[in-house]
Amino acid sequence: QEKLRDEIYCQVIKQVTGHPRPEHCTRGWSFLSLLTGFFPPSTRLMPYLTKFLQDSGPSQELARSSQEHLQRTVKYGGRRRMPPPERTSDSPASYSPAGGCGL
Protein backbone atom coordinates (compact mmCIF):
# COMPACT_ATOMS: atom_id res chain seq x y z
CA GLN A 1 0.00 0.00 0.00
CA GLU A 2 2.90 2.38 0.74
CA LYS A 3 4.36 1.82 -2.73
CA LEU A 4 1.01 2.58 -4.33
CA ARG A 5 0.70 5.79 -2.33
CA ASP A 6 4.17 6.89 -3.40
CA GLU A 7 3.34 6.09 -7.01
CA ILE A 8 0.22 8.26 -6.80
CA TYR A 9 2.28 11.14 -5.40
CA CYS A 10 4.91 10.74 -8.13
CA GLN A 11 2.33 10.69 -10.92
CA VAL A 12 0.60 13.81 -9.61
CA ILE A 13 3.93 15.64 -9.25
CA LYS A 14 4.71 14.67 -12.83
CA GLN A 15 1.30 16.04 -13.88
CA VAL A 16 1.92 19.47 -12.36
CA THR A 17 5.52 19.82 -13.48
CA GLY A 18 5.72 21.59 -16.81
CA HIS A 19 2.36 20.40 -18.13
CA PRO A 20 1.46 22.27 -21.35
CA ARG A 21 -2.25 22.55 -20.46
CA PRO A 22 -2.88 24.84 -17.47
CA GLU A 23 -6.28 23.31 -16.66
CA HIS A 24 -4.64 19.90 -16.18
CA CYS A 25 -1.99 21.48 -14.01
CA THR A 26 -4.62 23.15 -11.86
CA ARG A 27 -6.52 19.90 -11.43
CA GLY A 28 -3.28 18.18 -10.48
CA TRP A 29 -2.53 20.77 -7.80
CA SER A 30 -6.06 20.41 -6.42
CA PHE A 31 -5.64 16.65 -6.30
CA LEU A 32 -2.23 16.95 -4.65
CA SER A 33 -3.74 19.22 -2.02
CA LEU A 34 -6.39 16.57 -1.29
CA LEU A 35 -3.84 13.75 -1.21
CA THR A 36 -1.67 15.46 1.35
CA GLY A 37 -4.71 15.75 3.60
CA PHE A 38 -5.49 12.03 3.42
CA PHE A 39 -2.18 10.20 3.66
CA PRO A 40 1.52 10.97 3.84
CA PRO A 41 4.10 9.55 1.45
CA SER A 42 6.61 6.99 2.67
CA THR A 43 9.51 8.20 4.78
CA ARG A 44 11.68 7.61 1.71
CA LEU A 45 9.62 9.95 -0.52
CA MET A 46 8.81 12.52 2.19
CA PRO A 47 11.95 14.68 1.81
CA TYR A 48 11.48 14.89 -1.96
CA LEU A 49 7.81 15.81 -1.69
CA THR A 50 8.55 18.38 1.00
CA LYS A 51 11.27 19.97 -1.14
CA PHE A 52 9.01 20.00 -4.19
CA LEU A 53 6.25 21.76 -2.25
CA GLN A 54 8.70 24.25 -0.70
CA ASP A 55 10.19 25.10 -4.10
CA SER A 56 6.72 25.49 -5.65
CA GLY A 57 5.17 27.40 -2.75
CA PRO A 58 6.12 30.99 -3.61
CA SER A 59 4.27 30.88 -6.93
CA GLN A 60 1.57 28.32 -6.18
CA GLU A 61 -1.18 28.82 -3.59
CA LEU A 62 -2.07 25.12 -3.55
CA ALA A 63 1.56 24.15 -2.91
CA ARG A 64 1.41 26.13 0.33
CA SER A 65 -1.89 24.56 1.35
CA SER A 66 -0.50 21.13 0.44
CA GLN A 67 2.45 21.77 2.76
CA GLU A 68 0.05 22.65 5.57
CA HIS A 69 -2.10 19.58 4.89
CA LEU A 70 0.95 17.35 4.85
CA GLN A 71 2.20 18.74 8.17
CA ARG A 72 -1.19 18.12 9.78
CA THR A 73 -1.43 14.63 8.27
CA VAL A 74 1.97 13.69 9.66
CA LYS A 75 1.17 15.18 13.05
CA TYR A 76 -2.44 14.05 13.52
CA GLY A 77 -3.03 11.36 10.91
CA GLY A 78 -4.94 11.61 7.64
CA ARG A 79 -8.60 12.35 7.07
CA ARG A 80 -11.04 9.54 7.50
CA ARG A 81 -13.77 11.05 5.31
CA MET A 82 -13.91 13.09 2.15
CA PRO A 83 -14.32 16.85 2.62
CA PRO A 84 -17.79 18.25 1.93
CA PRO A 85 -18.59 18.79 -1.77
CA GLU A 86 -18.36 22.57 -1.45
CA ARG A 87 -14.69 22.16 -0.45
CA THR A 88 -13.84 19.96 -3.43
CA SER A 89 -15.89 21.66 -6.12
CA ASP A 90 -14.36 25.12 -5.88
CA SER A 91 -13.79 26.79 -9.20
CA PRO A 92 -10.44 25.76 -10.70
CA ALA A 93 -10.01 29.38 -11.72
CA SER A 94 -9.55 30.31 -8.08
CA TYR A 95 -6.48 28.05 -8.00
CA SER A 96 -4.84 29.32 -11.13
CA PRO A 97 -1.07 29.03 -10.74
CA ALA A 98 0.82 32.30 -11.05
CA GLY A 99 3.24 31.05 -13.65
CA GLY A 100 1.32 28.16 -15.16
CA CYS A 101 2.79 24.72 -14.73
CA GLY A 102 6.30 25.65 -15.70
CA LEU A 103 7.96 25.14 -12.34
mmCIF file of N, CA, C and O in Angstrom:
data_model
loop_
_atom_site.group_PDB
_atom_site.id
_atom_site.type_symbol
_atom_site.label_atom_id
_atom_site.label_comp_id
_atom_site.label_asym_id
_atom_site.label_seq_id
_atom_site.Cartn_x
_atom_site.Cartn_y
_atom_site.Cartn_z
ATOM 1 N N GLN A 1 0.829 -1.191 0.000
ATOM 2 C CA GLN A 1 0.000 0.000 0.000
ATOM 3 C C GLN A 1 0.875 1.258 0.000
ATOM 4 O O GLN A 1 0.549 2.243 -0.656
ATOM 5 N N GLU A 2 1.991 1.227 0.701
ATOM 6 C CA GLU A 2 2.895 2.379 0.739
ATOM 7 C C GLU A 2 3.474 2.668 -0.645
ATOM 8 O O GLU A 2 3.565 3.833 -1.052
ATOM 9 N N LYS A 3 3.820 1.630 -1.379
ATOM 10 C CA LYS A 3 4.364 1.821 -2.732
ATOM 11 C C LYS A 3 3.318 2.445 -3.653
ATOM 12 O O LYS A 3 3.646 3.291 -4.480
ATOM 13 N N LEU A 4 2.084 2.018 -3.512
ATOM 14 C CA LEU A 4 1.013 2.577 -4.327
ATOM 15 C C LEU A 4 0.806 4.060 -3.997
ATOM 16 O O LEU A 4 0.654 4.888 -4.898
ATOM 17 N N ARG A 5 0.843 4.385 -2.738
ATOM 18 C CA ARG A 5 0.698 5.790 -2.330
ATOM 19 C C ARG A 5 1.819 6.645 -2.911
ATOM 20 O O ARG A 5 1.587 7.733 -3.431
ATOM 21 N N ASP A 6 3.033 6.152 -2.825
ATOM 22 C CA ASP A 6 4.169 6.894 -3.398
ATOM 23 C C ASP A 6 4.016 7.053 -4.904
ATOM 24 O O ASP A 6 4.326 8.106 -5.459
ATOM 25 N N GLU A 7 3.536 6.008 -5.561
ATOM 26 C CA GLU A 7 3.341 6.089 -7.010
ATOM 27 C C GLU A 7 2.297 7.145 -7.356
ATOM 28 O O GLU A 7 2.463 7.899 -8.322
ATOM 29 N N ILE A 8 1.248 7.230 -6.570
ATOM 30 C CA ILE A 8 0.221 8.259 -6.798
ATOM 31 C C ILE A 8 0.846 9.638 -6.655
ATOM 32 O O ILE A 8 0.649 10.511 -7.513
ATOM 33 N N TYR A 9 1.607 9.846 -5.589
ATOM 34 C CA TYR A 9 2.275 11.137 -5.402
ATOM 35 C C TYR A 9 3.184 11.462 -6.588
ATOM 36 O O TYR A 9 3.172 12.572 -7.115
ATOM 37 N N CYS A 10 3.975 10.497 -7.019
ATOM 38 C CA CYS A 10 4.913 10.740 -8.128
ATOM 39 C C CYS A 10 4.182 11.089 -9.417
ATOM 40 O O CYS A 10 4.608 11.986 -10.156
ATOM 41 N N GLN A 11 3.080 10.409 -9.692
ATOM 42 C CA GLN A 11 2.335 10.690 -10.916
ATOM 43 C C GLN A 11 1.692 12.079 -10.874
ATOM 44 O O GLN A 11 1.664 12.781 -11.889
ATOM 45 N N VAL A 12 1.207 12.480 -9.713
ATOM 46 C CA VAL A 12 0.599 13.813 -9.611
ATOM 47 C C VAL A 12 1.673 14.894 -9.725
ATOM 48 O O VAL A 12 1.468 15.915 -10.391
ATOM 49 N N ILE A 13 2.823 14.675 -9.121
ATOM 50 C CA ILE A 13 3.926 15.642 -9.248
ATOM 51 C C ILE A 13 4.325 15.768 -10.718
ATOM 52 O O ILE A 13 4.546 16.873 -11.219
ATOM 53 N N LYS A 14 4.388 14.646 -11.407
ATOM 54 C CA LYS A 14 4.709 14.674 -12.834
ATOM 55 C C LYS A 14 3.655 15.475 -13.599
ATOM 56 O O LYS A 14 3.988 16.236 -14.514
ATOM 57 N N GLN A 15 2.398 15.331 -13.221
ATOM 58 C CA GLN A 15 1.296 16.038 -13.885
ATOM 59 C C GLN A 15 1.424 17.554 -13.744
ATOM 60 O O GLN A 15 1.121 18.289 -14.666
ATOM 61 N N VAL A 16 1.873 18.027 -12.601
ATOM 62 C CA VAL A 16 1.917 19.473 -12.356
ATOM 63 C C VAL A 16 3.250 20.105 -12.729
ATOM 64 O O VAL A 16 3.398 21.317 -12.658
ATOM 65 N N THR A 17 4.207 19.301 -13.129
ATOM 66 C CA THR A 17 5.522 19.820 -13.475
ATOM 67 C C THR A 17 5.639 20.009 -14.980
ATOM 68 O O THR A 17 5.783 19.046 -15.726
ATOM 69 N N GLY A 18 5.527 21.254 -15.413
ATOM 70 C CA GLY A 18 5.722 21.587 -16.811
ATOM 71 C C GLY A 18 4.633 21.114 -17.758
ATOM 72 O O GLY A 18 4.877 20.958 -18.944
ATOM 73 N N HIS A 19 3.443 20.869 -17.266
ATOM 74 C CA HIS A 19 2.356 20.401 -18.132
ATOM 75 C C HIS A 19 1.940 21.518 -19.084
ATOM 76 O O HIS A 19 1.767 22.665 -18.660
ATOM 77 N N PRO A 20 1.780 21.216 -20.368
ATOM 78 C CA PRO A 20 1.455 22.266 -21.347
ATOM 79 C C PRO A 20 0.030 22.807 -21.236
ATOM 80 O O PRO A 20 -0.258 23.881 -21.752
ATOM 81 N N ARG A 21 -0.860 22.102 -20.566
ATOM 82 C CA ARG A 21 -2.252 22.553 -20.455
ATOM 83 C C ARG A 21 -2.534 23.004 -19.028
ATOM 84 O O ARG A 21 -2.601 22.180 -18.113
ATOM 85 N N PRO A 22 -2.690 24.298 -18.823
ATOM 86 C CA PRO A 22 -2.879 24.844 -17.472
ATOM 87 C C PRO A 22 -4.042 24.233 -16.704
ATOM 88 O O PRO A 22 -3.946 24.055 -15.493
ATOM 89 N N GLU A 23 -5.132 23.872 -17.383
ATOM 90 C CA GLU A 23 -6.276 23.306 -16.660
ATOM 91 C C GLU A 23 -5.933 21.948 -16.058
ATOM 92 O O GLU A 23 -6.396 21.601 -14.981
ATOM 93 N N HIS A 24 -5.078 21.184 -16.737
ATOM 94 C CA HIS A 24 -4.638 19.895 -16.183
ATOM 95 C C HIS A 24 -3.714 20.133 -14.990
ATOM 96 O O HIS A 24 -3.755 19.391 -14.012
ATOM 97 N N CYS A 25 -2.889 21.128 -15.101
ATOM 98 C CA CYS A 25 -1.991 21.485 -14.008
ATOM 99 C C CYS A 25 -2.793 21.877 -12.775
ATOM 100 O O CYS A 25 -2.516 21.429 -11.668
ATOM 101 N N THR A 26 -3.798 22.688 -12.970
ATOM 102 C CA THR A 26 -4.625 23.149 -11.856
ATOM 103 C C THR A 26 -5.336 21.986 -11.189
ATOM 104 O O THR A 26 -5.386 21.898 -9.963
ATOM 105 N N ARG A 27 -5.864 21.084 -11.992
ATOM 106 C CA ARG A 27 -6.523 19.895 -11.427
ATOM 107 C C ARG A 27 -5.520 19.053 -10.642
ATOM 108 O O ARG A 27 -5.839 18.496 -9.591
ATOM 109 N N GLY A 28 -4.318 18.938 -11.172
ATOM 110 C CA GLY A 28 -3.284 18.179 -10.477
ATOM 111 C C GLY A 28 -2.946 18.780 -9.128
ATOM 112 O O GLY A 28 -2.792 18.062 -8.137
ATOM 113 N N TRP A 29 -2.815 20.115 -9.077
ATOM 114 C CA TRP A 29 -2.530 20.774 -7.795
ATOM 115 C C TRP A 29 -3.677 20.583 -6.814
ATOM 116 O O TRP A 29 -3.455 20.370 -5.621
ATOM 117 N N SER A 30 -4.901 20.639 -7.300
ATOM 118 C CA SER A 30 -6.061 20.412 -6.425
ATOM 119 C C SER A 30 -6.028 18.996 -5.867
ATOM 120 O O SER A 30 -6.270 18.775 -4.681
ATOM 121 N N PHE A 31 -5.709 18.037 -6.732
ATOM 122 C CA PHE A 31 -5.636 16.650 -6.297
ATOM 123 C C PHE A 31 -4.497 16.440 -5.299
ATOM 124 O O PHE A 31 -4.650 15.743 -4.295
ATOM 125 N N LEU A 32 -3.357 17.055 -5.565
ATOM 126 C CA LEU A 32 -2.225 16.947 -4.650
ATOM 127 C C LEU A 32 -2.580 17.522 -3.285
ATOM 128 O O LEU A 32 -2.228 16.957 -2.244
ATOM 129 N N SER A 33 -3.304 18.620 -3.279
ATOM 130 C CA SER A 33 -3.735 19.218 -2.022
ATOM 131 C C SER A 33 -4.642 18.255 -1.245
ATOM 132 O O SER A 33 -4.514 18.114 -0.027
ATOM 133 N N LEU A 34 -5.537 17.568 -1.946
ATOM 134 C CA LEU A 34 -6.392 16.574 -1.288
ATOM 135 C C LEU A 34 -5.569 15.390 -0.781
ATOM 136 O O LEU A 34 -5.769 14.929 0.344
ATOM 137 N N LEU A 35 -4.660 14.896 -1.608
ATOM 138 C CA LEU A 35 -3.841 13.748 -1.213
ATOM 139 C C LEU A 35 -3.086 13.995 0.079
ATOM 140 O O LEU A 35 -3.047 13.136 0.962
ATOM 141 N N THR A 36 -2.478 15.163 0.162
ATOM 142 C CA THR A 36 -1.667 15.458 1.352
ATOM 143 C C THR A 36 -2.521 15.527 2.615
ATOM 144 O O THR A 36 -2.001 15.357 3.709
ATOM 145 N N GLY A 37 -3.818 15.746 2.454
ATOM 146 C CA GLY A 37 -4.715 15.747 3.600
ATOM 147 C C GLY A 37 -5.178 14.364 4.003
ATOM 148 O O GLY A 37 -5.695 14.180 5.102
ATOM 149 N N PHE A 38 -5.009 13.374 3.130
ATOM 150 C CA PHE A 38 -5.488 12.026 3.416
ATOM 151 C C PHE A 38 -4.406 11.065 3.871
ATOM 152 O O PHE A 38 -4.623 10.259 4.757
ATOM 153 N N PHE A 39 -3.241 11.115 3.244
ATOM 154 C CA PHE A 39 -2.179 10.197 3.656
ATOM 155 C C PHE A 39 -0.820 10.762 3.284
ATOM 156 O O PHE A 39 -0.677 11.418 2.266
ATOM 157 N N PRO A 40 0.169 10.495 4.129
ATOM 158 C CA PRO A 40 1.523 10.967 3.836
ATOM 159 C C PRO A 40 2.226 10.001 2.885
ATOM 160 O O PRO A 40 1.824 8.842 2.760
ATOM 161 N N PRO A 41 3.276 10.475 2.230
ATOM 162 C CA PRO A 41 4.101 9.546 1.446
ATOM 163 C C PRO A 41 4.953 8.711 2.407
ATOM 164 O O PRO A 41 4.960 8.953 3.621
ATOM 165 N N SER A 42 5.695 7.781 1.853
ATOM 166 C CA SER A 42 6.613 6.992 2.671
ATOM 167 C C SER A 42 7.701 7.909 3.231
ATOM 168 O O SER A 42 7.913 9.021 2.742
ATOM 169 N N THR A 43 8.400 7.417 4.226
ATOM 170 C CA THR A 43 9.510 8.198 4.784
ATOM 171 C C THR A 43 10.600 8.392 3.730
ATOM 172 O O THR A 43 11.326 9.380 3.773
ATOM 173 N N ARG A 44 10.678 7.488 2.780
ATOM 174 C CA ARG A 44 11.677 7.613 1.709
ATOM 175 C C ARG A 44 11.329 8.758 0.744
ATOM 176 O O ARG A 44 12.201 9.485 0.287
ATOM 177 N N LEU A 45 10.045 8.915 0.419
ATOM 178 C CA LEU A 45 9.617 9.954 -0.522
ATOM 179 C C LEU A 45 9.397 11.304 0.163
ATOM 180 O O LEU A 45 9.480 12.348 -0.484
ATOM 181 N N MET A 46 9.153 11.293 1.460
ATOM 182 C CA MET A 46 8.805 12.519 2.189
ATOM 183 C C MET A 46 9.759 13.692 1.944
ATOM 184 O O MET A 46 9.304 14.802 1.658
ATOM 185 N N PRO A 47 11.079 13.514 2.025
ATOM 186 C CA PRO A 47 11.954 14.679 1.813
ATOM 187 C C PRO A 47 11.844 15.259 0.400
ATOM 188 O O PRO A 47 11.940 16.469 0.215
ATOM 189 N N TYR A 48 11.605 14.412 -0.586
ATOM 190 C CA TYR A 48 11.481 14.887 -1.963
ATOM 191 C C TYR A 48 10.170 15.650 -2.161
ATOM 192 O O TYR A 48 10.146 16.699 -2.804
ATOM 193 N N LEU A 49 9.095 15.126 -1.594
ATOM 194 C CA LEU A 49 7.808 15.811 -1.690
ATOM 195 C C LEU A 49 7.857 17.147 -0.950
ATOM 196 O O LEU A 49 7.392 18.169 -1.475
ATOM 197 N N THR A 50 8.441 17.144 0.217
ATOM 198 C CA THR A 50 8.552 18.378 0.998
ATOM 199 C C THR A 50 9.343 19.429 0.229
ATOM 200 O O THR A 50 8.927 20.591 0.143
ATOM 201 N N LYS A 51 10.453 19.038 -0.350
ATOM 202 C CA LYS A 51 11.275 19.972 -1.139
ATOM 203 C C LYS A 51 10.515 20.486 -2.354
ATOM 204 O O LYS A 51 10.549 21.675 -2.672
ATOM 205 N N PHE A 52 9.807 19.600 -3.033
ATOM 206 C CA PHE A 52 9.011 19.996 -4.187
ATOM 207 C C PHE A 52 7.973 21.046 -3.791
ATOM 208 O O PHE A 52 7.816 22.064 -4.468
ATOM 209 N N LEU A 53 7.269 20.810 -2.698
ATOM 210 C CA LEU A 53 6.250 21.762 -2.252
ATOM 211 C C LEU A 53 6.875 23.085 -1.812
ATOM 212 O O LEU A 53 6.343 24.156 -2.098
ATOM 213 N N GLN A 54 8.014 23.019 -1.133
ATOM 214 C CA GLN A 54 8.699 24.251 -0.703
ATOM 215 C C GLN A 54 9.153 25.065 -1.913
ATOM 216 O O GLN A 54 9.002 26.280 -1.939
ATOM 217 N N ASP A 55 9.702 24.407 -2.908
ATOM 218 C CA ASP A 55 10.191 25.105 -4.097
ATOM 219 C C ASP A 55 9.041 25.680 -4.925
ATOM 220 O O ASP A 55 9.207 26.677 -5.612
ATOM 221 N N SER A 56 7.884 25.040 -4.881
ATOM 222 C CA SER A 56 6.725 25.492 -5.651
ATOM 223 C C SER A 56 5.898 26.525 -4.913
ATOM 224 O O SER A 56 5.152 27.271 -5.527
ATOM 225 N N GLY A 57 6.016 26.563 -3.601
ATOM 226 C CA GLY A 57 5.170 27.398 -2.755
ATOM 227 C C GLY A 57 5.082 28.870 -3.089
ATOM 228 O O GLY A 57 3.989 29.427 -3.106
ATOM 229 N N PRO A 58 6.202 29.551 -3.369
ATOM 230 C CA PRO A 58 6.123 30.991 -3.613
ATOM 231 C C PRO A 58 5.217 31.380 -4.781
ATOM 232 O O PRO A 58 4.615 32.439 -4.761
ATOM 233 N N SER A 59 5.086 30.517 -5.777
ATOM 234 C CA SER A 59 4.274 30.879 -6.935
ATOM 235 C C SER A 59 2.984 30.073 -7.027
ATOM 236 O O SER A 59 2.236 30.233 -7.972
ATOM 237 N N GLN A 60 2.702 29.232 -6.069
ATOM 238 C CA GLN A 60 1.565 28.321 -6.183
ATOM 239 C C GLN A 60 0.830 28.229 -4.844
ATOM 240 O O GLN A 60 1.327 27.643 -3.891
ATOM 241 N N GLU A 61 -0.359 28.807 -4.811
ATOM 242 C CA GLU A 61 -1.178 28.815 -3.595
ATOM 243 C C GLU A 61 -1.450 27.406 -3.075
ATOM 244 O O GLU A 61 -1.371 27.145 -1.882
ATOM 245 N N LEU A 62 -1.763 26.476 -3.980
ATOM 246 C CA LEU A 62 -2.069 25.120 -3.545
ATOM 247 C C LEU A 62 -0.837 24.365 -3.056
ATOM 248 O O LEU A 62 -0.967 23.420 -2.293
ATOM 249 N N ALA A 63 0.344 24.766 -3.451
ATOM 250 C CA ALA A 63 1.557 24.148 -2.906
ATOM 251 C C ALA A 63 1.665 24.491 -1.422
ATOM 252 O O ALA A 63 2.012 23.634 -0.606
ATOM 253 N N ARG A 64 1.361 25.737 -1.091
ATOM 254 C CA ARG A 64 1.412 26.134 0.326
ATOM 255 C C ARG A 64 0.352 25.391 1.139
ATOM 256 O O ARG A 64 0.634 24.908 2.234
ATOM 257 N N SER A 65 -0.856 25.281 0.600
ATOM 258 C CA SER A 65 -1.887 24.561 1.348
ATOM 259 C C SER A 65 -1.549 23.073 1.428
ATOM 260 O O SER A 65 -1.821 22.431 2.446
ATOM 261 N N SER A 66 -0.921 22.532 0.389
ATOM 262 C CA SER A 66 -0.496 21.130 0.435
ATOM 263 C C SER A 66 0.541 20.909 1.529
ATOM 264 O O SER A 66 0.509 19.894 2.218
ATOM 265 N N GLN A 67 1.464 21.863 1.683
ATOM 266 C CA GLN A 67 2.454 21.773 2.762
ATOM 267 C C GLN A 67 1.763 21.735 4.118
ATOM 268 O O GLN A 67 2.109 20.925 4.981
ATOM 269 N N GLU A 68 0.786 22.612 4.300
ATOM 270 C CA GLU A 68 0.052 22.653 5.571
ATOM 271 C C GLU A 68 -0.705 21.350 5.804
ATOM 272 O O GLU A 68 -0.678 20.803 6.913
ATOM 273 N N HIS A 69 -1.369 20.849 4.764
ATOM 274 C CA HIS A 69 -2.103 19.581 4.889
ATOM 275 C C HIS A 69 -1.153 18.448 5.255
ATOM 276 O O HIS A 69 -1.466 17.629 6.120
ATOM 277 N N LEU A 70 -0.011 18.408 4.600
ATOM 278 C CA LEU A 70 0.950 17.347 4.854
ATOM 279 C C LEU A 70 1.453 17.402 6.295
ATOM 280 O O LEU A 70 1.557 16.373 6.969
ATOM 281 N N GLN A 71 1.744 18.590 6.778
ATOM 282 C CA GLN A 71 2.202 18.735 8.166
ATOM 283 C C GLN A 71 1.149 18.231 9.152
ATOM 284 O O GLN A 71 1.462 17.524 10.105
ATOM 285 N N ARG A 72 -0.111 18.584 8.894
ATOM 286 C CA ARG A 72 -1.192 18.119 9.779
ATOM 287 C C ARG A 72 -1.386 16.613 9.674
ATOM 288 O O ARG A 72 -1.647 15.946 10.673
ATOM 289 N N THR A 73 -1.266 16.074 8.455
ATOM 290 C CA THR A 73 -1.429 14.634 8.271
ATOM 291 C C THR A 73 -0.351 13.866 9.019
ATOM 292 O O THR A 73 -0.630 12.858 9.668
ATOM 293 N N VAL A 74 0.871 14.350 8.953
ATOM 294 C CA VAL A 74 1.967 13.691 9.660
ATOM 295 C C VAL A 74 1.763 13.797 11.175
ATOM 296 O O VAL A 74 1.956 12.832 11.908
ATOM 297 N N LYS A 75 1.327 14.949 11.617
ATOM 298 C CA LYS A 75 1.172 15.185 13.053
ATOM 299 C C LYS A 75 -0.042 14.475 13.648
ATOM 300 O O LYS A 75 0.045 13.868 14.709
ATOM 301 N N TYR A 76 -1.191 14.551 12.958
ATOM 302 C CA TYR A 76 -2.444 14.050 13.523
ATOM 303 C C TYR A 76 -3.020 12.821 12.825
ATOM 304 O O TYR A 76 -3.995 12.253 13.283
ATOM 305 N N GLY A 77 -2.460 12.445 11.701
ATOM 306 C CA GLY A 77 -3.034 11.363 10.906
ATOM 307 C C GLY A 77 -3.896 11.945 9.800
ATOM 308 O O GLY A 77 -4.310 13.101 9.862
ATOM 309 N N GLY A 78 -4.166 11.141 8.794
ATOM 310 C CA GLY A 78 -4.936 11.612 7.644
ATOM 311 C C GLY A 78 -6.427 11.700 7.918
ATOM 312 O O GLY A 78 -6.918 11.247 8.954
ATOM 313 N N ARG A 79 -7.137 12.261 6.962
ATOM 314 C CA ARG A 79 -8.596 12.347 7.066
ATOM 315 C C ARG A 79 -9.189 10.948 6.983
ATOM 316 O O ARG A 79 -8.645 10.071 6.341
ATOM 317 N N ARG A 80 -10.339 10.811 7.577
ATOM 318 C CA ARG A 80 -11.038 9.542 7.503
ATOM 319 C C ARG A 80 -12.223 9.620 6.533
ATOM 320 O O ARG A 80 -12.740 8.606 6.101
ATOM 321 N N ARG A 81 -12.649 10.836 6.229
ATOM 322 C CA ARG A 81 -13.771 11.045 5.310
ATOM 323 C C ARG A 81 -13.408 12.113 4.293
ATOM 324 O O ARG A 81 -12.570 12.964 4.563
ATOM 325 N N MET A 82 -14.103 12.071 3.168
ATOM 326 C CA MET A 82 -13.915 13.094 2.148
ATOM 327 C C MET A 82 -14.424 14.433 2.681
ATOM 328 O O MET A 82 -15.371 14.462 3.451
ATOM 329 N N PRO A 83 -13.800 15.536 2.242
ATOM 330 C CA PRO A 83 -14.319 16.847 2.625
ATOM 331 C C PRO A 83 -15.678 17.071 1.975
ATOM 332 O O PRO A 83 -16.012 16.414 0.984
ATOM 333 N N PRO A 84 -16.477 17.981 2.524
ATOM 334 C CA PRO A 84 -17.786 18.250 1.934
ATOM 335 C C PRO A 84 -17.649 18.701 0.484
ATOM 336 O O PRO A 84 -16.624 19.279 0.100
ATOM 337 N N PRO A 85 -18.676 18.448 -0.339
ATOM 338 C CA PRO A 85 -18.593 18.794 -1.767
ATOM 339 C C PRO A 85 -18.228 20.250 -2.034
ATOM 340 O O PRO A 85 -17.510 20.535 -2.986
ATOM 341 N N GLU A 86 -18.688 21.159 -1.211
ATOM 342 C CA GLU A 86 -18.361 22.568 -1.448
ATOM 343 C C GLU A 86 -16.868 22.843 -1.305
ATOM 344 O O GLU A 86 -16.350 23.795 -1.858
ATOM 345 N N ARG A 87 -16.144 22.006 -0.587
ATOM 346 C CA ARG A 87 -14.693 22.163 -0.447
ATOM 347 C C ARG A 87 -13.944 21.585 -1.635
ATOM 348 O O ARG A 87 -12.825 21.971 -1.914
ATOM 349 N N THR A 88 -14.529 20.604 -2.316
ATOM 350 C CA THR A 88 -13.844 19.956 -3.425
ATOM 351 C C THR A 88 -14.311 20.443 -4.784
ATOM 352 O O THR A 88 -13.700 20.147 -5.784
ATOM 353 N N SER A 89 -15.381 21.212 -4.827
ATOM 354 C CA SER A 89 -15.894 21.660 -6.120
ATOM 355 C C SER A 89 -15.650 23.140 -6.360
ATOM 356 O O SER A 89 -16.320 23.747 -7.173
ATOM 357 N N ASP A 90 -14.697 23.719 -5.647
ATOM 358 C CA ASP A 90 -14.357 25.116 -5.883
ATOM 359 C C ASP A 90 -13.932 25.300 -7.323
ATOM 360 O O ASP A 90 -13.387 24.405 -7.947
ATOM 361 N N SER A 91 -14.151 26.479 -7.826
ATOM 362 C CA SER A 91 -13.794 26.786 -9.201
ATOM 363 C C SER A 91 -12.292 26.642 -9.406
ATOM 364 O O SER A 91 -11.498 27.202 -8.659
ATOM 365 N N PRO A 92 -11.875 25.878 -10.420
ATOM 366 C CA PRO A 92 -10.440 25.761 -10.698
ATOM 367 C C PRO A 92 -9.789 27.111 -10.976
ATOM 368 O O PRO A 92 -8.614 27.297 -10.746
ATOM 369 N N ALA A 93 -10.571 28.059 -11.434
ATOM 370 C CA ALA A 93 -10.010 29.379 -11.724
ATOM 371 C C ALA A 93 -9.455 30.028 -10.472
ATOM 372 O O ALA A 93 -8.497 30.791 -10.522
ATOM 373 N N SER A 94 -10.035 29.696 -9.323
ATOM 374 C CA SER A 94 -9.548 30.308 -8.083
ATOM 375 C C SER A 94 -8.188 29.755 -7.689
ATOM 376 O O SER A 94 -7.525 30.306 -6.825
ATOM 377 N N TYR A 95 -7.767 28.647 -8.313
ATOM 378 C CA TYR A 95 -6.485 28.047 -7.998
ATOM 379 C C TYR A 95 -5.479 28.209 -9.124
ATOM 380 O O TYR A 95 -4.526 27.478 -9.233
ATOM 381 N N SER A 96 -5.715 29.135 -9.983
ATOM 382 C CA SER A 96 -4.840 29.318 -11.128
ATOM 383 C C SER A 96 -3.411 29.602 -10.688
ATOM 384 O O SER A 96 -3.163 30.538 -9.925
ATOM 385 N N PRO A 97 -2.454 28.798 -11.130
ATOM 386 C CA PRO A 97 -1.074 29.028 -10.739
ATOM 387 C C PRO A 97 -0.546 30.330 -11.350
ATOM 388 O O PRO A 97 -0.894 30.700 -12.456
ATOM 389 N N ALA A 98 0.289 31.001 -10.605
ATOM 390 C CA ALA A 98 0.822 32.302 -11.048
ATOM 391 C C ALA A 98 1.593 32.191 -12.344
ATOM 392 O O ALA A 98 1.463 33.009 -13.234
ATOM 393 N N GLY A 99 2.405 31.166 -12.456
ATOM 394 C CA GLY A 99 3.244 31.053 -13.647
ATOM 395 C C GLY A 99 2.904 29.852 -14.494
ATOM 396 O O GLY A 99 3.750 29.314 -15.172
ATOM 397 N N GLY A 100 1.672 29.376 -14.432
ATOM 398 C CA GLY A 100 1.318 28.164 -15.164
ATOM 399 C C GLY A 100 1.976 26.964 -14.511
ATOM 400 O O GLY A 100 2.310 26.997 -13.347
ATOM 401 N N CYS A 101 2.175 25.935 -15.266
ATOM 402 C CA CYS A 101 2.787 24.719 -14.728
ATOM 403 C C CYS A 101 4.296 24.722 -14.821
ATOM 404 O O CYS A 101 4.932 23.834 -14.312
ATOM 405 N N GLY A 102 4.855 25.671 -15.484
ATOM 406 C CA GLY A 102 6.298 25.651 -15.697
ATOM 407 C C GLY A 102 7.077 25.955 -14.439
ATOM 408 O O GLY A 102 7.509 27.061 -14.223
ATOM 409 N N LEU A 103 7.234 24.958 -13.599
ATOM 410 C CA LEU A 103 7.959 25.136 -12.338
ATOM 411 C C LEU A 103 9.430 24.885 -12.524
ATOM 412 O O LEU A 103 9.871 24.121 -13.255
#
